[in-house]
Short mmCIF file of C-alpha atoms in Angstrom, two decimals:
data_model
loop_
_atom_site.label_atom_id
_atom_site.label_comp_id
_atom_site.label_asym_id
_atom_site.label_seq_id
_atom_site.Cartn_x
_atom_site.Cartn_y
_atom_site.Cartn_z
CA UNK A 904 60.12 -161.97 -25.00
CA UNK A 905 61.40 -163.43 -21.75
CA UNK A 906 59.11 -164.79 -19.02
CA UNK A 907 60.31 -161.98 -16.74
CA UNK A 908 59.39 -159.26 -19.22
CA UNK A 909 55.97 -160.87 -19.77
CA UNK A 910 55.38 -160.88 -16.01
CA UNK A 911 56.47 -157.24 -15.72
CA UNK A 912 54.09 -156.20 -18.49
CA UNK A 913 51.23 -158.25 -17.04
CA UNK A 914 51.81 -156.89 -13.52
CA UNK A 915 51.84 -153.31 -14.80
CA UNK A 916 48.63 -153.92 -16.76
CA UNK A 917 47.03 -155.42 -13.65
CA UNK A 918 48.12 -152.44 -11.55
CA UNK A 919 46.50 -150.10 -14.08
CA UNK A 920 43.26 -152.07 -13.84
CA UNK A 921 43.38 -152.02 -10.04
CA UNK A 922 43.89 -148.25 -10.05
CA UNK A 923 41.12 -147.65 -12.59
CA UNK A 924 38.61 -149.69 -10.57
CA UNK A 925 39.69 -147.94 -7.37
CA UNK A 926 39.27 -144.48 -8.91
CA UNK A 927 35.90 -145.46 -10.39
CA UNK A 928 34.76 -146.61 -6.93
CA UNK A 929 35.94 -143.32 -5.42
CA UNK A 930 34.03 -141.36 -8.07
CA UNK A 931 30.82 -143.40 -7.80
CA UNK A 932 30.67 -143.51 -4.00
CA UNK A 933 32.33 -140.13 -3.46
CA UNK A 934 34.70 -141.77 -1.02
CA UNK A 935 38.09 -140.30 -0.18
CA UNK A 936 41.36 -141.86 -1.24
CA UNK A 937 43.01 -144.24 1.17
CA UNK A 938 46.19 -143.04 2.81
CA UNK A 939 47.40 -146.59 3.48
CA UNK A 940 50.09 -146.65 0.76
CA UNK A 941 51.44 -143.26 1.82
CA UNK A 942 51.34 -144.26 5.47
CA UNK A 943 53.30 -147.41 4.59
CA UNK A 944 55.91 -145.40 2.74
CA UNK A 945 56.30 -143.17 5.80
CA UNK A 946 56.54 -146.14 8.17
CA UNK A 947 59.13 -147.85 5.96
CA UNK A 948 61.17 -144.63 5.75
CA UNK A 949 61.04 -144.33 9.54
CA UNK A 950 62.11 -147.96 10.03
CA UNK A 951 64.99 -147.48 7.58
CA UNK A 952 65.95 -144.20 9.26
CA UNK A 953 65.48 -142.33 5.98
CA UNK A 954 64.70 -138.64 6.39
CA UNK A 955 62.04 -137.65 3.84
CA UNK A 956 62.56 -133.95 4.58
CA UNK A 957 60.49 -131.29 6.28
CA UNK A 958 56.76 -131.87 6.85
CA UNK A 959 55.63 -130.65 3.40
CA UNK A 960 58.47 -132.33 1.52
CA UNK A 961 57.93 -135.60 3.39
CA UNK A 962 54.20 -135.54 2.59
CA UNK A 963 54.97 -135.03 -1.09
CA UNK A 964 57.51 -137.84 -1.08
CA UNK A 965 55.07 -140.20 0.66
CA UNK A 966 52.48 -139.29 -2.01
CA UNK A 967 54.90 -140.46 -4.68
CA UNK A 968 56.39 -143.42 -2.84
CA UNK A 969 53.04 -144.93 -1.81
CA UNK A 970 51.80 -145.63 -5.34
CA UNK A 971 55.26 -146.84 -6.36
CA UNK A 972 55.04 -149.45 -3.61
CA UNK A 973 51.73 -150.54 -5.15
CA UNK A 974 53.29 -150.95 -8.58
CA UNK A 975 56.19 -152.88 -7.08
CA UNK A 976 53.73 -155.21 -5.33
CA UNK A 977 51.76 -155.71 -8.55
CA UNK A 978 54.81 -156.56 -10.61
CA UNK A 979 56.28 -158.77 -7.87
CA UNK A 980 53.03 -160.75 -7.55
CA UNK A 981 52.92 -161.35 -11.32
CA UNK A 982 56.61 -162.27 -11.46
CA UNK A 983 56.31 -164.65 -8.51
CA UNK A 984 53.22 -166.26 -9.99
CA UNK A 985 54.83 -166.71 -13.39
CA UNK A 986 58.09 -168.03 -11.87
CA UNK A 987 56.11 -170.63 -9.92
CA UNK A 988 54.63 -171.92 -13.18
CA UNK A 989 51.15 -170.59 -12.49
CA UNK A 990 50.73 -169.30 -16.03
CA UNK A 991 49.87 -172.86 -17.11
CA UNK A 992 46.74 -172.99 -14.92
CA UNK A 993 43.21 -172.33 -16.22
CA UNK A 994 42.41 -168.63 -16.44
CA UNK A 995 39.83 -168.67 -13.62
CA UNK A 996 42.32 -170.33 -11.26
CA UNK A 997 44.99 -167.84 -12.33
CA UNK A 998 42.63 -164.92 -11.62
CA UNK A 999 41.95 -166.17 -8.10
CA UNK A 1000 45.60 -166.97 -7.41
CA UNK A 1001 46.81 -163.58 -8.64
CA UNK A 1002 44.05 -161.81 -6.71
CA UNK A 1003 45.11 -163.61 -3.54
CA UNK A 1004 48.80 -162.90 -4.11
CA UNK A 1005 48.10 -159.22 -4.67
CA UNK A 1006 45.93 -158.95 -1.58
CA UNK A 1007 48.50 -160.72 0.58
CA UNK A 1008 51.31 -158.71 -0.99
CA UNK A 1009 49.60 -155.42 -0.23
CA UNK A 1010 47.68 -156.09 2.98
CA UNK A 1011 50.39 -158.22 4.60
CA UNK A 1012 52.93 -155.39 4.82
CA UNK A 1013 50.19 -152.91 5.77
CA UNK A 1014 49.26 -155.16 8.66
CA UNK A 1015 52.85 -155.80 9.76
CA UNK A 1016 53.56 -152.06 9.65
CA UNK A 1017 50.37 -151.49 11.69
CA UNK A 1018 48.93 -149.19 9.06
CA UNK A 1019 45.75 -151.26 9.09
CA UNK A 1020 44.20 -154.24 10.82
CA UNK A 1021 42.01 -156.35 8.51
CA UNK A 1022 40.41 -157.95 11.56
CA UNK A 1023 38.59 -154.66 12.14
CA UNK A 1024 37.36 -154.23 8.55
CA UNK A 1025 33.66 -154.19 7.77
CA UNK A 1026 32.14 -156.17 4.89
CA UNK A 1027 32.17 -152.96 2.84
CA UNK A 1028 35.87 -152.47 3.60
CA UNK A 1029 36.62 -156.01 2.41
CA UNK A 1030 34.63 -155.49 -0.80
CA UNK A 1031 36.35 -152.16 -1.38
CA UNK A 1032 39.67 -154.02 -1.18
CA UNK A 1033 38.62 -157.20 -3.01
CA UNK A 1034 37.02 -155.76 -6.15
CA UNK A 1035 40.08 -153.80 -7.38
CA UNK A 1036 42.31 -156.77 -6.57
CA UNK A 1037 39.99 -159.00 -8.62
CA UNK A 1038 40.42 -156.57 -11.51
CA UNK A 1039 44.17 -156.86 -11.01
CA UNK A 1040 43.99 -160.66 -11.01
CA UNK A 1041 41.80 -160.80 -14.12
CA UNK A 1042 43.84 -158.37 -16.20
CA UNK A 1043 47.16 -159.86 -15.10
CA UNK A 1044 46.03 -163.44 -15.83
CA UNK A 1045 44.62 -162.53 -19.25
CA UNK A 1046 47.72 -160.51 -20.12
CA UNK A 1047 50.05 -163.34 -19.11
CA UNK A 1048 48.02 -165.75 -21.24
CA UNK A 1049 48.00 -163.37 -24.22
CA UNK A 1050 51.76 -162.84 -24.04
CA UNK A 1051 52.53 -166.55 -23.84
#
């Protein structure tokens, strides 16, 4: 198995963990889903001058494209981490590094696209974002180590 395929598998596993923790949080706190990923997909389509269709069609496409952007971010963070040689670090350091990469990789574009502004987030908002990303970092780090 190549390092790239290991990183792809680990990133996908981490994305699944992030999604599971997010959905569990939504169920436990009865909070609504975030529209940030879908809003990003719409902003990117607008910037690229890509017509997503009429209002209903565009909403459906954004609903599909938003999560795909999340998977792409998850896989890219794992691939970048592995390519930089991070897989040789202790697991705890890997978890923190992958968590940070995933948060920067997701929140950076959201901020640049003006979908969100982390400077305005409450402590609860930060925890709501951090905990699923920690799950991503943990599962991705453990998966990379197991596949080595």
